[in-house]
């Protein structure tokens, strides 16, 4: 499995945002599927996070303008959901499950291993900007606990050895 | 109409009324934080829990419409009292309880309800949640935010979404960490921003200009009308020891619901400004103090002997004052009277039915002048009027029109005798032959007519400072000096009664029942609450 790194747009490019034609088309298609523009806010934000890697205040304003909402409302929504990123992420975002099933199957040790291995605490990133570590609640894959989600991919039945190998591959690719 | 029982009191109310309003009509006060009569109902604070017969669970009174035969219990129910205690304990779990240093103290719903419905103990051993950096910050030019005190009622957010329609405020983050903020921290510059501090039930949002200037329980409130424009928002003048500390909105569903704009709100400080404080007369190119008796006697003579008399009145004057001017100077003395008006900056206000009112001009009483049959003039009309010649010119209010500040106007007013009534230093006060001190709206009483035609009464909060006297009282005294039959009137109320008899536009009105005489005890309903 090859997890693709997140390519995030630097903050200085996202102060004033104009959607390119490809993103504009995806937004227009999305809007067609919802009764009101407001209802399409979450999917449109996902499209933007997909495109830019994160959601800057400039992106929020552009989305608000596109949907006819106030930027304050969009920011309220973005900050409510923890999965929307409000600052540029590292290339690989590691989310370690710490809920019961994973914790009992070695997730706790796995999480500790990762903090030592990467030398960062939860919510922090490595100095080279490659990895970012988060402790999260149930990822819905208890059958193959413990689970680590890296970007959009699940790495299941992990052990410290297995995760070391994964990290090594990802580092080499970068 | 549905008939129901609340705490043993039977009441009949209109269909669709919620239980908080129904209880209020029955004389039962149900506590609330997030509910506001002019905002949408969200039912999130849970302090208004009540017990309804035949319903197993307690309900929130704000979101429950009345139904025929309903039997509701508030404070008479043990379950309700228990539930409210629990809600209070939750609300206070993170509230800092810094009442001694909080400026909201005295008009704080959390304080009041804690006293009436809360426990004096708490199960909380943990430290309180705090918001670093949000304890004391300027949310906008007028609003100071202390997020630690916020109880998340969302009234301020709903105000900007539903009333001022700027939708500038929002909740950010989630759960325990929710806080109120603007988009990307931009300044909260809503033209009605002060109202968010009014609706804030606690000290989370306070008004910078009023903060720490006076403890609220020391303030006395007098009903008045905002002098800022022709909309005529109803206000309270909050004062203490001869100082006006703030203007706050006074409920009137037809005009301003429970709101005022920031421009009107911050006129409060200007009501304290008095620069002309004694009668003066120009002698040898200098204004010299004279005493009132001499001034009035001499002025009587000047007016009686004037071969031609012209008067620049003002749409800032009350109906009573305009009427006295019209009768005393316009009648037998045949004075030529004009009332200058100008549009000024556009103001707007939302009334209780959610409709915007747009100001027509910058004065509170242009409609009154019109109804009294006085001649209203614009900039050009005023200039033409002043270019005409007259023996004696009377300026009743230098702030009547910005044209009076111009060199052109002052040149024209140097000819003949100029009698000026003023409160503040102004180019025309310097050239006055006679200068007479009149106080601000805070020291005056009378009526204004709003642009929609409502006759609204305002009361005097303060005594006029030093030797200044309200214009109506000067005019009445002057009436005694003039060689015409005397008007036997001694107060604005008597002038108004006379107006009702003589002016068609005022027929049938009664001073006592005019808007402006609402019960002051009602104020907690929309202010602070």
XYZ file of C-alpha atoms in Angstrom:
703
model
C 0.000 0.000 0.000
C 1.322 3.410 -0.873
C -0.103 6.325 1.019
C 0.218 9.559 -0.902
C 1.634 12.512 0.995
C -0.571 15.565 1.585
C 0.566 18.418 -0.597
C -0.594 21.509 1.201
C -0.802 24.959 -0.252
C 1.359 27.436 1.724
C -0.566 30.012 3.772
C 0.670 32.944 1.673
C -1.055 31.467 -1.406
C -4.379 31.162 0.389
C -5.062 34.716 1.517
C -7.215 35.592 -1.479
C -8.603 32.423 -3.001
C -10.116 31.924 -6.444
C -11.214 28.384 -7.252
C -9.654 26.942 -10.398
C -11.998 25.588 -13.074
C -11.570 21.977 -11.971
C -12.493 22.701 -8.344
C -15.230 25.081 -9.446
C -16.775 22.280 -11.526
C -16.644 19.847 -8.590
C -18.306 22.435 -6.350
C -21.015 23.112 -8.926
C -21.668 19.368 -9.261
C -21.867 19.008 -5.473
C -24.270 21.909 -5.102
C -26.671 20.196 -7.503
C -27.067 17.323 -5.060
C -28.350 19.447 -2.173
C -31.613 21.327 -1.656
C -29.915 24.512 -0.401
C -26.363 25.861 -0.752
C -26.025 25.831 3.039
C -26.652 22.080 3.081
C -23.662 21.580 0.770
C -21.249 23.343 3.126
C -19.578 20.212 4.532
C -18.992 18.457 1.177
C -17.706 21.702 -0.357
C -15.283 22.121 2.538
C -14.086 18.562 1.954
C -13.406 19.393 -1.695
C -11.388 22.403 -0.601
C -9.386 20.483 2.007
C -8.714 17.877 -0.654
C -7.469 20.547 -3.049
C -5.447 22.748 -0.673
C -4.564 20.306 2.104
C -6.142 22.528 4.719
C -8.741 25.288 5.110
C -7.346 28.784 5.548
C -9.430 31.857 6.484
C -9.155 32.874 2.814
C -10.643 29.546 1.725
C -13.460 29.978 4.274
C -14.230 33.389 2.827
C -14.227 32.052 -0.729
C -16.531 29.190 0.268
C -18.838 31.607 2.116
C -19.029 33.808 -0.941
C -19.685 30.838 -3.210
C -22.527 29.537 -0.993
C -23.970 32.910 -0.027
C -23.133 32.436 3.648
C -21.359 34.685 6.110
C -17.671 33.756 6.599
C -18.268 33.657 10.364
C -20.743 30.806 9.894
C -18.273 28.866 7.717
C -15.516 29.330 10.278
C -17.888 28.178 13.022
C -18.495 24.950 11.093
C -14.830 24.400 10.218
C -13.701 24.816 13.816
C -16.494 22.567 15.111
C -15.331 19.523 13.160
C -11.922 18.250 14.246
C -11.224 16.646 10.873
C -11.057 19.967 9.080
C -7.496 21.239 9.308
C -7.078 24.925 10.012
C -3.307 25.001 9.512
C -1.055 23.379 6.905
C -0.576 19.710 7.890
C 2.575 17.606 7.759
C 2.975 15.330 4.737
C 1.717 12.351 6.728
C -0.905 12.768 9.444
C -0.868 9.791 11.839
C -4.027 9.169 13.859
C -3.667 6.499 16.508
C -6.850 5.031 17.901
C -6.954 5.016 21.689
C -10.471 3.693 22.233
C -11.121 0.461 24.133
C -10.623 -2.304 21.521
C -7.392 -0.854 20.183
C -6.147 0.032 23.657
C -6.621 -3.580 24.778
C -4.910 -4.998 21.705
C -1.712 -3.018 22.150
C -2.827 0.392 20.911
C -1.685 2.051 24.073
C 1.844 0.699 23.704
C 1.736 1.518 20.003
C 0.880 5.136 20.763
C 3.692 5.354 23.314
C 6.060 3.786 20.826
C 5.145 6.386 18.213
C 5.718 9.317 20.543
C 9.191 8.027 21.395
C 10.002 7.026 17.855
C 8.956 10.377 16.343
C 10.024 12.362 19.387
C 6.802 14.380 19.471
C 3.712 14.540 21.650
C 0.130 14.216 20.443
C -0.934 17.158 18.318
C 2.699 17.887 17.403
C 4.758 17.367 14.263
C 8.321 16.331 13.560
C 10.779 19.163 12.827
C 11.249 17.955 9.222
C 7.485 18.488 8.632
C 7.050 14.873 7.565
C 4.893 13.428 10.341
C 2.157 14.719 12.576
C 0.818 12.595 15.443
C -2.740 12.639 16.812
C -4.538 10.493 19.351
C -8.112 9.943 18.198
C -11.186 8.029 19.266
C -12.634 4.930 17.561
C -11.819 4.669 13.870
C -14.399 1.936 13.391
C -11.994 -0.856 12.635
C -12.031 -2.701 15.972
C -11.880 -6.074 14.189
C -8.296 -5.416 13.220
C -7.129 -3.493 16.257
C -4.873 -1.662 16.867
C -5.370 0.798 14.025
C -3.397 3.782 12.817
C -4.834 6.017 10.112
C -2.242 7.730 7.929
C -3.779 10.409 5.721
C -6.713 8.568 4.113
C -5.461 5.018 4.632
C -5.951 2.544 7.485
C -2.981 0.517 8.743
C -4.507 -2.348 10.695
C -3.302 -4.921 13.247
C -0.273 -2.786 13.895
C 2.701 -3.624 16.076
C 5.674 -1.388 16.866
C 7.747 -3.345 14.322
C 5.151 -3.054 11.577
C 4.637 0.649 12.089
C 8.416 1.200 12.054
C 8.573 -0.443 8.641
C 5.694 1.727 7.394
C 7.317 4.902 8.623
C 10.581 3.895 6.996
C 8.913 3.349 3.629
C 7.133 6.681 3.858
C 10.330 8.503 4.846
C 12.231 6.904 1.955
C 9.524 7.905 -0.518
C 9.741 11.471 0.660
C -58.153 31.627 23.233
C -56.508 28.841 25.252
C -57.136 28.943 28.981
C -54.519 27.442 31.261
C -53.358 27.312 34.852
C -49.854 28.356 35.874
C -48.887 27.894 39.513
C -52.577 27.934 40.418
C -53.344 31.106 38.481
C -55.850 30.774 35.647
C -55.118 32.830 32.560
C -56.366 33.142 29.008
C -53.751 34.050 26.404
C -53.479 34.265 22.639
C -52.911 31.103 20.612
C -49.226 30.448 19.988
C -47.974 32.285 23.095
C -45.125 30.427 24.761
C -45.260 29.525 28.423
C -42.719 32.163 29.512
C -44.860 34.968 28.078
C -48.087 33.368 29.333
C -46.611 33.081 32.827
C -45.452 36.690 32.676
C -49.030 37.731 31.930
C -50.216 35.617 34.854
C -47.683 37.344 37.110
C -45.391 34.326 37.398
C -41.738 34.954 36.557
C -40.136 31.953 34.867
C -36.343 32.360 34.799
C -34.470 32.291 31.477
C -31.075 33.065 29.966
C -31.172 32.181 26.277
C -34.768 33.217 25.656
C -35.364 36.779 24.459
C -38.765 38.096 23.369
C -37.404 39.461 20.083
C -35.014 36.638 19.183
C -35.646 33.117 17.949
C -36.215 30.380 20.533
C -33.384 27.862 20.931
C -34.141 26.269 24.311
C -30.519 25.730 25.196
C -30.054 27.119 28.702
C -32.644 24.790 30.343
C -33.311 27.060 33.333
C -36.951 27.629 32.237
C -37.892 23.973 32.912
C -41.495 23.594 34.062
C -43.764 20.701 34.927
C -46.882 20.108 32.835
C -49.636 17.865 34.187
C -49.860 14.489 32.431
C -46.434 14.871 30.852
C -43.810 12.600 32.379
C -40.819 14.823 31.588
C -40.163 18.428 32.462
C -40.469 20.773 29.474
C -38.732 24.037 28.577
C -41.224 26.873 28.912
C -39.680 28.972 26.120
C -40.285 26.342 23.444
C -43.673 25.120 24.666
C -46.734 26.870 23.227
C -49.814 27.155 25.419
C -52.674 24.685 25.025
C -56.185 24.799 26.369
C -56.568 23.194 29.776
C -52.824 22.958 30.418
C -51.847 22.816 34.080
C -48.316 24.164 34.523
C -46.205 24.282 37.655
C -43.086 26.349 38.016
C -41.805 27.219 41.510
C -44.681 25.268 43.084
C -43.185 21.985 41.834
C -40.425 20.230 43.803
C -39.160 18.567 40.626
C -38.841 21.926 38.892
C -37.001 23.480 41.818
C -34.608 20.520 41.926
C -34.022 20.650 38.172
C -33.309 24.376 38.238
C -30.812 23.898 41.038
C -29.044 21.311 38.898
C -29.052 23.576 35.834
C -27.644 26.439 37.898
C -24.913 24.176 39.216
C -23.925 23.217 35.680
C -23.943 26.827 34.503
C -21.761 27.821 37.422
C -19.378 24.893 36.998
C -17.100 27.009 34.843
C -18.330 30.522 35.565
C -15.618 32.515 37.338
C -17.900 34.070 40.003
C -15.898 37.265 39.841
C -18.978 39.380 40.560
C -17.115 41.915 42.722
C -14.931 42.909 39.774
C -17.498 42.220 37.052
C -19.244 45.243 35.604
C -22.415 43.284 34.852
C -23.059 42.744 38.570
C -26.424 44.213 39.505
C -27.972 43.565 36.108
C -26.723 40.010 35.672
C -29.267 37.270 35.076
C -26.842 34.625 36.314
C -26.483 36.484 39.591
C -30.236 36.990 39.933
C -31.201 33.439 39.032
C -28.425 31.976 41.142
C -29.849 33.848 44.093
C -33.432 32.817 43.348
C -32.993 29.291 42.007
C -29.451 28.105 42.689
C -27.603 26.225 45.378
C -25.058 27.893 47.555
C -22.741 24.915 47.158
C -21.227 23.022 44.246
C -19.947 19.509 43.641
C -17.120 20.845 41.498
C -13.622 20.136 42.828
C -11.930 20.519 39.439
C -10.402 23.763 38.274
C -12.503 25.945 36.064
C -12.107 26.003 32.305
C -10.544 29.239 31.104
C -9.900 30.756 27.692
C -6.353 32.083 27.547
C -6.241 35.406 25.745
C -10.017 35.815 25.703
C -10.435 37.110 29.249
C -10.331 40.775 28.368
C -10.180 41.625 24.740
C -11.744 44.116 22.385
C -14.119 42.155 20.187
C -14.848 45.355 18.275
C -14.578 49.109 18.792
C -17.188 49.124 21.577
C -17.442 45.585 22.915
C -15.158 44.033 25.512
C -15.265 40.247 25.674
C -14.519 38.023 28.650
C -15.118 34.520 27.349
C -14.581 32.918 30.768
C -17.908 34.370 31.898
C -19.884 33.213 28.854
C -22.712 30.746 29.533
C -23.241 29.952 25.831
C -26.784 31.263 25.480
C -26.086 32.406 21.876
C -28.179 35.553 22.262
C -25.392 37.758 20.828
C -24.943 35.436 17.863
C -28.670 35.344 17.166
C -28.805 39.127 17.495
C -26.265 39.621 14.700
C -27.954 36.972 12.562
C -31.575 37.946 13.062
C -31.660 41.609 14.035
C -28.627 43.514 12.751
C -28.216 40.927 9.963
C -24.439 41.252 9.778
C -24.048 37.670 11.075
C -20.613 38.685 12.322
C -20.598 36.547 15.449
C -20.331 32.776 15.621
C -19.438 29.970 17.979
C -16.024 28.494 17.334
C -14.640 25.112 18.379
C -16.822 22.613 20.192
C -17.857 21.109 23.480
C -16.196 22.545 26.540
C -14.033 24.852 24.425
C -16.805 26.731 22.578
C -16.241 30.457 22.382
C -17.779 33.450 20.630
C -15.730 35.129 17.925
C -15.899 36.883 14.574
C -14.642 35.486 11.267
C -10.839 35.273 11.488
C -10.871 37.664 14.457
C -11.919 40.669 12.334
C -13.219 43.628 14.376
C -16.863 43.341 15.418
C -17.995 46.617 13.850
C -21.740 45.998 13.627
C -23.567 49.375 13.703
C -25.702 47.998 16.550
C -22.873 46.200 18.370
C -23.817 47.674 21.760
C -27.034 45.643 21.764
C -25.029 42.418 22.011
C -23.850 43.585 25.429
C -27.460 44.424 26.344
C -28.686 40.955 25.450
C -25.697 39.229 27.073
C -27.211 37.893 30.317
C -23.793 37.857 31.994
C -20.631 39.946 31.899
C -19.115 38.180 28.887
C -19.819 41.129 26.609
C -19.736 44.625 28.054
C -19.684 48.080 26.504
C -16.269 49.716 26.638
C -17.682 53.223 27.032
C -19.764 52.331 30.106
C -17.552 49.676 31.693
C -16.434 50.504 35.235
C -17.886 53.996 35.123
C -20.795 53.347 37.477
C -22.199 50.430 39.434
C -25.540 49.703 37.830
C -27.555 49.686 41.044
C -26.632 53.306 41.629
C -28.155 54.359 38.307
C -31.590 55.914 38.090
C -33.441 55.598 34.807
C -35.694 58.141 33.203
C -37.704 57.419 30.057
C -36.635 59.479 27.088
C -36.408 59.490 23.305
C -33.162 59.270 21.347
C -32.335 62.648 19.782
C -30.104 61.109 17.088
C -32.522 60.961 14.156
C -36.146 61.021 13.082
C -36.836 57.351 13.911
C -37.361 58.231 17.583
C -36.049 55.151 19.391
C -37.268 54.897 22.966
C -34.444 55.015 25.489
C -33.704 55.187 29.163
C -31.394 57.913 30.347
C -29.353 56.179 33.051
C -27.930 58.778 35.378
C -26.461 59.268 38.820
C -25.525 62.423 40.687
C -26.108 64.834 37.830
C -24.189 62.785 35.271
C -25.661 60.823 32.383
C -23.772 57.514 32.180
C -25.506 55.791 29.336
C -28.516 55.515 27.095
C -30.100 52.088 27.008
C -32.998 50.861 24.891
C -36.541 51.108 26.247
C -38.994 48.650 24.801
C -41.316 49.836 22.078
C -42.351 47.150 19.608
C -43.447 49.687 16.992
C -40.142 51.569 16.879
C -37.028 49.947 18.258
C -38.177 46.715 19.927
C -35.409 46.535 22.559
C -32.557 47.917 20.446
C -30.696 51.139 19.772
C -27.917 51.783 17.288
C -24.388 52.548 18.474
C -24.649 56.128 17.231
C -27.678 56.768 19.432
C -26.253 54.857 22.380
C -23.081 56.901 22.470
C -24.874 60.233 22.335
C -25.133 59.715 26.112
C -21.852 61.457 26.853
C -22.840 64.472 24.731
C -25.859 65.052 26.990
C -23.433 66.009 29.779
C -21.779 68.744 27.743
C -22.860 72.250 28.676
C -20.619 75.128 27.631
C -22.987 78.105 27.692
C -23.964 78.353 31.344
C -25.225 81.907 31.963
C -27.147 84.609 30.122
C -24.810 87.006 28.362
C -25.027 90.224 26.402
C -22.661 91.663 23.824
C -21.245 94.910 25.206
C -18.364 96.656 23.417
C -17.650 93.607 21.307
C -17.531 91.300 24.338
C -20.046 88.904 25.800
C -20.747 90.032 29.386
C -22.771 88.075 31.941
C -26.157 89.533 32.848
C -28.766 88.190 35.200
C -31.898 86.449 34.038
C -34.383 89.089 35.211
C -32.548 91.877 33.374
C -32.039 89.741 30.297
C -35.710 88.810 30.090
C -36.911 92.384 30.623
C -34.557 93.766 27.975
C -35.379 90.959 25.531
C -39.091 91.619 25.971
C -38.458 95.191 24.939
C -36.233 94.207 21.995
C -38.874 91.825 20.700
C -41.756 94.239 21.264
C -40.022 97.085 19.453
C -38.558 95.057 16.590
C -39.823 96.316 13.258
C -39.107 92.964 11.634
C -38.451 89.698 13.421
C -37.234 86.385 12.067
C -36.761 83.131 13.908
C -34.626 80.120 13.017
C -36.305 77.360 15.004
C -35.087 73.769 15.061
C -36.360 70.266 14.540
C -34.440 69.381 17.725
C -36.980 71.325 19.809
C -39.981 69.724 21.483
C -43.535 70.261 20.249
C -44.207 72.377 23.340
C -41.262 74.663 22.605
C -42.166 74.959 18.931
C -45.736 75.746 19.889
C -44.631 78.489 22.308
C -42.390 79.967 19.607
C -45.215 79.853 17.110
C -47.680 81.490 19.513
C -45.486 84.066 21.229
C -43.316 85.149 18.325
C -45.259 84.091 15.277
C -48.659 85.334 16.410
C -48.937 88.984 17.414
C -45.279 89.739 16.681
C -45.599 88.352 13.119
C -42.173 86.791 13.227
C -41.092 84.905 10.133
C -40.289 81.393 11.444
C -38.434 78.616 9.654
C -37.415 75.157 10.797
C -34.285 73.977 8.957
C -33.994 70.240 8.347
C -31.320 68.084 6.813
C -30.981 64.426 6.061
C -27.697 63.846 7.810
C -26.272 60.359 7.879
C -28.741 57.560 7.224
C -29.624 55.587 10.342
C -31.720 52.496 10.531
C -33.490 50.489 13.176
C -35.404 47.256 13.239
C -38.788 47.274 14.936
C -40.490 44.489 16.845
C -42.093 43.003 13.731
C -38.698 42.668 12.058
C -39.103 45.583 9.627
C -36.293 48.063 9.030
C -37.033 51.742 9.617
C -34.835 54.121 7.616
C -34.222 57.575 9.063
C -35.588 60.474 7.009
C -33.595 63.240 8.643
C -31.114 63.988 11.380
C -33.557 65.504 13.894
C -35.939 63.962 16.373
C -38.864 66.286 15.720
C -39.181 67.390 12.103
C -42.561 65.657 12.023
C -43.670 67.749 15.017
C -42.689 71.008 13.320
C -44.603 69.903 10.240
C -47.671 68.992 12.274
C -47.614 72.392 13.979
C -47.782 73.988 10.539
C -44.303 75.545 10.710
C -42.316 76.148 7.539
C -39.585 73.557 7.015
C -36.609 74.632 4.902
C -33.582 72.813 3.500
C -30.056 74.173 3.079
C -31.017 76.456 0.185
C -34.172 77.639 1.896
C -32.273 78.515 5.071
C -29.635 80.431 3.101
C -32.305 82.429 1.262
C -34.027 83.092 4.578
C -30.855 84.459 6.143
C -30.073 86.589 3.067
C -33.353 88.422 3.666
C -33.138 91.428 5.999
C -34.521 91.659 9.527
C -34.167 93.920 12.473
C -33.957 91.098 14.996
C -32.953 87.466 14.371
C -33.592 84.698 16.904
C -31.576 81.464 16.668
C -33.246 78.909 18.924
C -30.671 76.163 18.375
C -27.343 76.647 16.589
C -27.267 72.896 15.940
C -30.457 73.143 13.882
C -28.514 72.995 10.625
C -24.828 72.697 9.641
C -25.212 75.796 7.440
C -25.239 77.896 10.623
C -21.616 76.912 11.225
C -20.413 78.348 7.930
C -18.694 81.712 7.507
C -21.423 82.604 5.054
C -24.079 82.238 7.753
C -22.107 84.067 10.433
C -21.514 86.992 8.056
C -25.257 87.233 7.456
C -26.023 87.088 11.172
C -23.765 90.002 12.057
C -26.409 92.396 10.778
C -28.988 93.630 13.300
C -29.678 92.136 16.708
C -29.115 88.387 17.029
C -30.568 86.496 19.968
C -29.065 83.024 20.373
C -30.213 80.182 22.632
C -27.434 77.630 22.953
C -25.831 74.879 24.993
C -22.464 74.534 23.241
C -19.902 76.990 21.892
C -20.608 77.563 18.225
C -19.700 80.186 15.575
C -23.060 81.912 16.091
C -22.745 82.053 19.878
C -19.678 84.272 19.424
C -21.537 86.896 17.400
C -24.722 86.856 19.489
C -26.063 90.163 20.785
C -27.774 88.099 23.465
C -26.735 84.594 24.409
C -29.051 82.502 26.561
C -28.097 79.115 28.065
C -30.362 76.155 27.335
C -29.544 72.647 28.623
C -29.402 69.275 26.866
C -32.231 66.825 26.313
C -31.360 65.158 29.625
C -32.576 68.287 31.458
C -35.653 68.880 29.361
C -39.116 67.399 29.132
C -41.682 67.413 26.387
C -42.757 65.475 23.320
C -41.307 64.622 19.913
C -43.151 63.215 16.939
C -41.351 60.344 15.240
C -41.246 60.041 11.474
C -44.031 57.479 11.632
C -46.249 59.982 13.442
C -46.068 58.684 17.018
C -46.164 61.410 19.663
C -43.574 60.314 22.228
C -42.889 61.898 25.566
C -39.496 62.294 27.202
C -38.865 63.144 30.830
C -36.147 65.206 32.465
C -33.386 63.218 34.132
C -31.353 66.083 35.548
C -31.808 69.649 36.712
C -30.320 72.194 34.286
C -26.735 73.071 35.263
C -25.890 76.489 36.676
C -28.057 79.188 35.134
C -29.236 77.369 32.045
C -32.965 76.881 31.654
C -34.988 74.762 29.252
C -36.213 76.737 26.261
C -39.872 76.255 27.186
C -39.299 77.845 30.568
C -37.418 80.792 29.044
C -40.158 81.289 26.477
C -42.842 81.230 29.161
C -40.967 83.770 31.246
C -40.449 85.862 28.158
C -44.182 85.617 27.453
C -44.734 87.435 30.753
C -42.511 90.303 29.594
C -44.160 90.673 26.227
C -46.957 93.148 25.677
C -49.488 90.560 24.591
C -52.079 88.603 26.469
C -50.279 86.123 28.668
C -50.484 82.383 28.096
C -51.340 80.988 31.507
C -49.062 77.958 31.158
C -46.459 76.808 33.629
C -45.165 73.432 32.442
C -44.743 71.358 29.282
C -47.721 69.299 30.447
C -49.883 72.406 30.492
C -48.556 73.535 27.123
C -49.366 70.113 25.765
C -52.906 70.262 27.160
C -53.283 73.634 25.458
C -51.873 72.151 22.224
C -54.450 69.386 22.319
C -57.182 72.070 22.506
C -55.851 74.343 19.778
C -53.915 72.221 17.265
C -55.857 69.789 15.106
C -52.914 67.402 14.747
C -52.822 66.847 18.515
C -56.548 66.490 19.204
C -57.514 63.708 21.571
C -54.028 63.057 22.975
C -53.349 62.833 26.689
C -49.989 63.727 28.256
C -50.332 61.074 30.930
C -50.825 58.147 28.564
C -48.320 59.117 25.850
C -45.609 56.634 24.933
C -42.810 57.533 27.281
C -44.565 56.772 30.508
C -43.924 53.019 30.673
C -43.435 51.540 34.086
C -39.747 51.665 34.973
C -40.044 48.406 36.918
C -40.442 46.648 33.569
C -36.919 47.382 32.484
C -35.302 44.146 33.633
C -37.362 42.404 31.007
C -35.344 43.592 28.046
C -32.281 45.104 29.583
C -29.668 42.803 30.955
C -32.402 40.244 30.529
